[in-house]
Short mmCIF file of C-alpha atoms and ligand atoms in Angstrom, two decimals:
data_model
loop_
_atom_site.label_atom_id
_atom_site.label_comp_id
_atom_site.label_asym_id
_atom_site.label_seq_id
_atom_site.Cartn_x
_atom_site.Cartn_y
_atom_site.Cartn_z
CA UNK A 666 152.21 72.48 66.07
CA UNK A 667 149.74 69.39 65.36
CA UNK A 668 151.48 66.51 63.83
CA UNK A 669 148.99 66.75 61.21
CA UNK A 670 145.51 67.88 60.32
CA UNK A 671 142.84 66.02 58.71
CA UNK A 672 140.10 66.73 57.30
CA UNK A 673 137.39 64.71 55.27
CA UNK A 674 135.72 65.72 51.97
CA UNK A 675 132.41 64.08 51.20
CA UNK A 676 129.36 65.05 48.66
CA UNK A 677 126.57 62.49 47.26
CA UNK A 678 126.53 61.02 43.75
CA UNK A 679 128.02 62.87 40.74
CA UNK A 680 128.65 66.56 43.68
CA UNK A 681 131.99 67.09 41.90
CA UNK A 682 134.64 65.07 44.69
CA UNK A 683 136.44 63.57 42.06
CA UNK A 684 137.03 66.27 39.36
CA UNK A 685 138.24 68.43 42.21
CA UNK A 686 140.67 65.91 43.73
CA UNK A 687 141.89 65.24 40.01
CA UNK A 688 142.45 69.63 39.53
CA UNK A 689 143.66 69.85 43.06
CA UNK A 690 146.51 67.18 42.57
CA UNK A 691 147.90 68.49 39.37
CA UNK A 692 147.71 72.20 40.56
CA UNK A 693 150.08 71.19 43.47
CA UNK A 694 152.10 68.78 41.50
CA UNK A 695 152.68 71.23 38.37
CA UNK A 696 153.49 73.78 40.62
CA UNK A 697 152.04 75.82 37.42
CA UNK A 698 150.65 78.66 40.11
CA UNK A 699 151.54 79.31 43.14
CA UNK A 700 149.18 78.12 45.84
CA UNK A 701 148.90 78.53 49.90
CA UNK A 702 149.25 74.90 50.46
CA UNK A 703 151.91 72.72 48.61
CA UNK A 704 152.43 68.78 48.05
CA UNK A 705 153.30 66.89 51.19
CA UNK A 706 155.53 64.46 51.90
CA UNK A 707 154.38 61.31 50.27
CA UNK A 708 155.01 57.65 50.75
CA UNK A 709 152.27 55.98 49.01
CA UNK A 710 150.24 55.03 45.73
CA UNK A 711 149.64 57.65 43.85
CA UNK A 712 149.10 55.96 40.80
CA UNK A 713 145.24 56.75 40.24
CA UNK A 714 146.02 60.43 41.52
CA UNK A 715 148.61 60.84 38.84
CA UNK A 716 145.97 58.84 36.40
CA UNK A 717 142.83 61.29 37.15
CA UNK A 718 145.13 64.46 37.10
CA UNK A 719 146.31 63.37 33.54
CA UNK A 720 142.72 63.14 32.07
CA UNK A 721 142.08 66.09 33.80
CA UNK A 722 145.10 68.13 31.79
CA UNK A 723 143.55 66.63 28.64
CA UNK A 724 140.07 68.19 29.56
CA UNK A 725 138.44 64.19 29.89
CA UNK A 726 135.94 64.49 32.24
CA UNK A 727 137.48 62.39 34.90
CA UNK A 728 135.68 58.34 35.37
CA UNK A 729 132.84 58.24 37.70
CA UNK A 730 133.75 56.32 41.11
CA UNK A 731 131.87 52.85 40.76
CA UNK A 732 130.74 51.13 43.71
CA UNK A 733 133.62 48.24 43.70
CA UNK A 734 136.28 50.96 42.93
CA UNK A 735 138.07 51.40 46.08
CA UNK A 736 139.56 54.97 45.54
CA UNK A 737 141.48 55.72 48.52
CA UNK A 738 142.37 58.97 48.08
CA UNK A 739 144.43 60.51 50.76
CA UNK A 740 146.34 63.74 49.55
CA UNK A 741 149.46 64.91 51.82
CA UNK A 742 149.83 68.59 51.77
CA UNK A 743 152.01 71.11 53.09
CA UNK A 744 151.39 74.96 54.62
CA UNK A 745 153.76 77.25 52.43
CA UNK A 746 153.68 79.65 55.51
CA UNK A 747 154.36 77.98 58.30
CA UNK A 748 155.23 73.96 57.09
CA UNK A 749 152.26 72.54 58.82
CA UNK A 750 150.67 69.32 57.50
CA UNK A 751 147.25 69.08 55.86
CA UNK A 752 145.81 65.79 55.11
CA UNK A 753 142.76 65.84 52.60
CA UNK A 754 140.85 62.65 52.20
CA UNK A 755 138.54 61.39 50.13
CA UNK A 756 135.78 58.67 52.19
CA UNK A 757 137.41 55.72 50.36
CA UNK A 758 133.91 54.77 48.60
CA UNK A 759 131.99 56.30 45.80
CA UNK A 760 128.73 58.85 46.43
CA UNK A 761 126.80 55.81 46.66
CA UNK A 762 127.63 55.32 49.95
CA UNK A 763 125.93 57.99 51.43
CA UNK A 764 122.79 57.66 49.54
CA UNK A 765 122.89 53.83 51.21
CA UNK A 766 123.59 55.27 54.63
CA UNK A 767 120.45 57.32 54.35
CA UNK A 768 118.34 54.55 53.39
CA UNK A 769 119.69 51.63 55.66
CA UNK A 770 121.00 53.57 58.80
CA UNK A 771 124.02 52.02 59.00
CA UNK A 772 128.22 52.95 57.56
CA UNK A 773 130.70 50.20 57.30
CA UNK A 774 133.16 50.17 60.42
CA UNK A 775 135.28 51.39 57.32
CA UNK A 776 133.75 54.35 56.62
CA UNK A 777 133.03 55.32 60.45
CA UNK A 778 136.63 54.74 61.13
CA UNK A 779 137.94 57.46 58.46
CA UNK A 780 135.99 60.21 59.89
CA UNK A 781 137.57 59.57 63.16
CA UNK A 782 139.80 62.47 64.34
CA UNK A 783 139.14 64.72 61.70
CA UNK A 784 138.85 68.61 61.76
CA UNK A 785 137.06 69.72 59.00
CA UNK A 786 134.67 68.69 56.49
CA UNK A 787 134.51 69.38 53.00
CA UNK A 788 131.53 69.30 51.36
CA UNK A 789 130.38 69.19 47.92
CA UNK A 790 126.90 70.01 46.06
CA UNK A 791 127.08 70.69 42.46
CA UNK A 792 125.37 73.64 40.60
CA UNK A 793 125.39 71.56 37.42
CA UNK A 794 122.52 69.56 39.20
CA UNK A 795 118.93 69.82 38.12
CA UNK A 796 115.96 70.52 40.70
CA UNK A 797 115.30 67.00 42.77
CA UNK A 798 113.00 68.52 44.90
CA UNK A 799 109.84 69.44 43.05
CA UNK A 800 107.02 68.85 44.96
CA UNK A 801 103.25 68.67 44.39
CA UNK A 802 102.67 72.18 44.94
CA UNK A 803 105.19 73.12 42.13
CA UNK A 804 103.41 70.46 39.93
CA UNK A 805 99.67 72.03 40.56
CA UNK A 806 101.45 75.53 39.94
CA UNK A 807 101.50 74.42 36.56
CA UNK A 808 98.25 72.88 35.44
CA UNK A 809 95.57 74.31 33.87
CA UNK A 810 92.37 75.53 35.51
CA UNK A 811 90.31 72.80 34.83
CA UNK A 812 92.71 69.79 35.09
CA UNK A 813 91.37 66.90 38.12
CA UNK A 814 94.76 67.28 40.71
CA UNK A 815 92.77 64.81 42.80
CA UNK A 816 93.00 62.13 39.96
CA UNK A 817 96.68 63.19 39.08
CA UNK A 818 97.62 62.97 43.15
CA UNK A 819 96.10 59.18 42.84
CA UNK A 820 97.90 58.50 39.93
CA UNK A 821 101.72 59.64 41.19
CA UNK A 822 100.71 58.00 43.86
CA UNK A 823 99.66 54.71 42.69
CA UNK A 824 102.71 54.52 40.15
CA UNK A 825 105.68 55.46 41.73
CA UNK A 826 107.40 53.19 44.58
CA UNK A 827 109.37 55.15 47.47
CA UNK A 828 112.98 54.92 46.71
CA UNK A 829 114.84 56.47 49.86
CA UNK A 830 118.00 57.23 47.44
CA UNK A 831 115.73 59.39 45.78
CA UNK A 832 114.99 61.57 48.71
CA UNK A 833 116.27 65.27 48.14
CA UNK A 834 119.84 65.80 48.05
CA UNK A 835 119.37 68.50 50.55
CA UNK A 836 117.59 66.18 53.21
CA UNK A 837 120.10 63.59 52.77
CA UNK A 838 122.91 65.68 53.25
CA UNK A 839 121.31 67.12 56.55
CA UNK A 840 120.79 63.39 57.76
CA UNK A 841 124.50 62.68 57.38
CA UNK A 842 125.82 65.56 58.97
CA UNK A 843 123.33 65.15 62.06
CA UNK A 844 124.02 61.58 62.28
CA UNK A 845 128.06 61.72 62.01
CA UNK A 846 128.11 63.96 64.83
CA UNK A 847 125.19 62.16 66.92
CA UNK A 848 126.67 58.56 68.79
CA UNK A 849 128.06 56.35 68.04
CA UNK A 850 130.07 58.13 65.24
CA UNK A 851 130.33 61.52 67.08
CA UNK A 852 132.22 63.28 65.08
CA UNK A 853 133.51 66.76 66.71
CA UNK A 854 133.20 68.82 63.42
CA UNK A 855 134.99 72.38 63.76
CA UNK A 856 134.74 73.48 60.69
CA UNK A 857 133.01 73.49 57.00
CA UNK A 858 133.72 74.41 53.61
CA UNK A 859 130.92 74.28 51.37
CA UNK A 860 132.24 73.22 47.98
CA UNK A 861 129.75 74.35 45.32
CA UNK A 862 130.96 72.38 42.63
CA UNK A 863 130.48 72.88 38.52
CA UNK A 864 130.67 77.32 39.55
CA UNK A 865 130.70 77.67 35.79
CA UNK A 866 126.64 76.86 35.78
CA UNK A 867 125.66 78.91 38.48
CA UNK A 868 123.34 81.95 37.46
CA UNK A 869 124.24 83.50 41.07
CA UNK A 870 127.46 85.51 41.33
CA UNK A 871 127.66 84.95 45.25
CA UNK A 872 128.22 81.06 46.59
CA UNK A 873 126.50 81.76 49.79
CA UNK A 874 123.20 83.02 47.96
CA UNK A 875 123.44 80.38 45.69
CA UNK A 876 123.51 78.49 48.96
CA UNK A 877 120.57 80.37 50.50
CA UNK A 878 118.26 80.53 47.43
CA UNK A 879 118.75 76.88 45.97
CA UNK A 880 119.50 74.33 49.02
CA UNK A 881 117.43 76.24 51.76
CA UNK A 882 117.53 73.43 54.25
CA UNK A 883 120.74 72.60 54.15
CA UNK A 884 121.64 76.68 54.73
CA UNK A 885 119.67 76.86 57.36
CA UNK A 886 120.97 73.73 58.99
CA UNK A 887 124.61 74.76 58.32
CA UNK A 888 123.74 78.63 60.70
CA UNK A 889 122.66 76.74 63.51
CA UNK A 890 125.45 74.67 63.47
CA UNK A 891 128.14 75.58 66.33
CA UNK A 892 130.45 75.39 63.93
CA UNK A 893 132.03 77.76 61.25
CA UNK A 894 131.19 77.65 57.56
CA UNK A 895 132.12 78.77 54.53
CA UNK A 896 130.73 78.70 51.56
CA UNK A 897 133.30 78.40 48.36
CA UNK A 898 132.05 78.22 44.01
CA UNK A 899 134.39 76.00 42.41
CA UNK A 900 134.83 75.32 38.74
CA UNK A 901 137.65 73.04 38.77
CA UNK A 902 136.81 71.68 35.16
CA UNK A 903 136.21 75.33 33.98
CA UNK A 904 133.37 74.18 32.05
CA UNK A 905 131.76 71.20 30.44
CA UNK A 906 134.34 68.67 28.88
CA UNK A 907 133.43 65.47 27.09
CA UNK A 908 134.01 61.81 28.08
CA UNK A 909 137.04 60.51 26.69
CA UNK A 910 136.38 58.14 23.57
CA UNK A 911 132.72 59.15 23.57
CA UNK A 912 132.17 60.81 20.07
CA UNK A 913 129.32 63.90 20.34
CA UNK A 914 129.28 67.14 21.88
CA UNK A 915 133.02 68.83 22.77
CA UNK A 916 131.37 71.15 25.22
CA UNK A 917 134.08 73.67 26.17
CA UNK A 918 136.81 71.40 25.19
CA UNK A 919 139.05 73.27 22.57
CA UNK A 920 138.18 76.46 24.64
CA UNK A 921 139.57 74.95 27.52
CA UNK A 922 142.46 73.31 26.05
CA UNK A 923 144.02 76.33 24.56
CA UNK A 924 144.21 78.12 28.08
CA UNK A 925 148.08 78.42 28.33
CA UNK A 926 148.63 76.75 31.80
CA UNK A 927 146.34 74.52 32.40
CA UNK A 928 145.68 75.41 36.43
CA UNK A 929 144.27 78.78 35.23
CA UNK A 930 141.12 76.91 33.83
CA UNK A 931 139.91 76.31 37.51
CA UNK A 932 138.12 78.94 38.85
CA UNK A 933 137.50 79.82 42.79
CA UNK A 934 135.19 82.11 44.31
CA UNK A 935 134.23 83.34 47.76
CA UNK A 936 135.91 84.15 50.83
CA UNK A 937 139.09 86.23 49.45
CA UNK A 938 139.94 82.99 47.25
CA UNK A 939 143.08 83.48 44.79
CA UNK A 940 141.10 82.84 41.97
CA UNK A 941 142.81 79.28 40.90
CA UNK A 942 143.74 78.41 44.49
CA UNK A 943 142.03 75.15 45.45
CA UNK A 944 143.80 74.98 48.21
CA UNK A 945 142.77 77.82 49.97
CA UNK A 946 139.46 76.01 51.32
CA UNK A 947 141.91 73.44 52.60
CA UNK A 948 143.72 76.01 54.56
CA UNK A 949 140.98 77.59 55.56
CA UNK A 950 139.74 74.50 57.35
CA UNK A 951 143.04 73.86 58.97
CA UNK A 952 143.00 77.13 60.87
CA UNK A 953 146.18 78.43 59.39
CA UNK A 954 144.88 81.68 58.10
CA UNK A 955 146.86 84.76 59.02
CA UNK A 956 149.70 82.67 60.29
N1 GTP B 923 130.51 72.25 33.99
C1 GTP B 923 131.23 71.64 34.92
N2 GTP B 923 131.00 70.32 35.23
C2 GTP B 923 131.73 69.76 36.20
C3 GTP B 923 132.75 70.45 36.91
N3 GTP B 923 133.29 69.60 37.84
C4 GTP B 923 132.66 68.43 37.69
N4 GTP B 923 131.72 68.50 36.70
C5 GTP B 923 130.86 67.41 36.21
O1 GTP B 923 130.06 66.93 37.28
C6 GTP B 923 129.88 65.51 37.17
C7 GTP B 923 130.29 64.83 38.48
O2 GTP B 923 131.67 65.05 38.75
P1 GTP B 923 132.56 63.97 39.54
O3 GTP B 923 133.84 64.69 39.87
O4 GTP B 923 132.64 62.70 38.81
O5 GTP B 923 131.69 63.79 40.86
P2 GTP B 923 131.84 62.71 42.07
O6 GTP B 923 131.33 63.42 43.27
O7 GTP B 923 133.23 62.18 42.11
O8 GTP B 923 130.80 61.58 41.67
P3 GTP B 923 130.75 60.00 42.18
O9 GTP B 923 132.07 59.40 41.83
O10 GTP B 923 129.63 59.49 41.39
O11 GTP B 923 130.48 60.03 43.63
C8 GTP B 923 130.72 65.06 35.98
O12 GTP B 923 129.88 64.93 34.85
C9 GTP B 923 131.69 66.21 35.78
O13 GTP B 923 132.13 66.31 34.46
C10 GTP B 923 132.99 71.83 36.55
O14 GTP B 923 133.85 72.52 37.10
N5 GTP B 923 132.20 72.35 35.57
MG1 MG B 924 133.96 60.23 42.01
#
């Protein structure tokens, strides 16, 4: 048996990484639910875990990862079957960095150095995003008959700078998977769980045509890869929750909060899934199904 498997989770800006490390370390540590992966042995900090997973409980949404926040979240975690250990980590930067490694080409020795040896990637898009890839075609869809598009073109044009962190999430994403696995990084990727993140928004019942019909690209990228993939809806808030000492709307709040055991609010679909299990994606990527 491997010493221990590892596996990365990344996602751009705001894709949900945090809110699901936050769910996944109270549903292990609760023990609320049984799950196919337990808690690890542990031997570090686990002071911010322990922090997120208690504003979590209260139905906070968790604090955004800022830029000079080093989270360095590594979780330890344990087969139930067969004892086998499963290391999840979080890239120890925010989003942010992958928007900058799209625009500037370049990861921190850092960075590079925590993908190395990995198995499996988890990755996160959220369906609580709006559209960032409208084009001009979707824009002249809309005008009337007799408005000037060549005057409009000229105007978007002449007004608005390039901004490669704007670039569509999709196309960023794609970059960053081709370019971890291209030198120098090269990355040997076996497998990927697609994480689609905020489940309670999506319209679609099925992840993988969520997959299909909103991030086209990126579906299409992820079949020709010679890898495996699966495609996973989480709602590991269970709906929309407020910012803690931010007076306004409660979203699903008191809804949420009178749920009797607080790992039933998550919700996981695709692929089999118990329907709280977080950790079944986890598994999954570690190979240990059917063991
Ligand atoms: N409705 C709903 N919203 C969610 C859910 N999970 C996360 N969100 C929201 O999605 C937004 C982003 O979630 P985070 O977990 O902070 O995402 P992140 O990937 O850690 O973001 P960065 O730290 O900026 O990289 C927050 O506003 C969350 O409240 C969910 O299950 N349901
Ligand atoms: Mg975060």
């Amino acid at each position: 048996m491997a010493k221990e498997i590892r596996h990365m989770a990344i996602g751009l800006q705001s894709s949900g990484k945090t809110t699901f490390a936050a769910a996944l370390w109270y549903l292990v540590d609760s023990k609320e639910i049984v799950t196919s992966l337990r808690k690890g042995k542990h031997s570090g900090d686990y002071r911010y875990l322990e922090l997120l997973a208690a504003e979590w409980a209260d139905c906070w949404r968790v604090p955004r990862t800022l830029s000079e926040q080093h989270e360095n979240i590594v979780m330890n975690l344990e087969d139930q079957a067969t004892g086998q250990a499963v290391v999840l980590q979080f890239v120890d930067l925010p989003g942010e960095t992958f928007e900058r490694a799209f625009a500037t080409r370049q990861v921190s020795r850092k960075v590079a150095d925590a993908f190395e040896g990995i198995r499996g990637l988890m990755l996160f898009v959220s369906a609580g995003q709006p559209r960032d890839d409208v084009t001009l075609l979707d824009v002249a869809k809309t005008l009337s008959e007799n408005a000037d598009e060549d005057k409009l073109v000229e105007e978007a044009i002449a007004t608005v700078n390039f901004d490669p962190a704007k670039t569509p999430r999709q196309v960023q994403i794609v970059d960053f998977l081709q370019a971890i696995q291209a030198p120098p990084m090269e990355i040997d990727v076996q497998r990927v769980a697609l994480i689609v993140s905020a489940w309670d928004k999506a319209i679609n019942t099925d992840p993988a045509a969520w997959l299909h019909d909103k991030m086209p690209l990126l579906d299409q990228y992820l079949s020709h890869l010679k890898v495996e993939v699966r495609v996973y809806g989480v709602s590991a808030q269970g709906g929309d929750v407020p910012e803690k000492g931010v007076s306004g709307d409660e979203g699903d709040r008191q809804a949420l909060l009178s749920v009797a055991k607080a790992s039933e609010r998550i919700q996981v679909v695709g692929n089999g899934v118990d329907q709280h299990d977080l950790t079944h994606p986890v598994r999954w990527l570690s190979d240990l199904e059917g063991l």
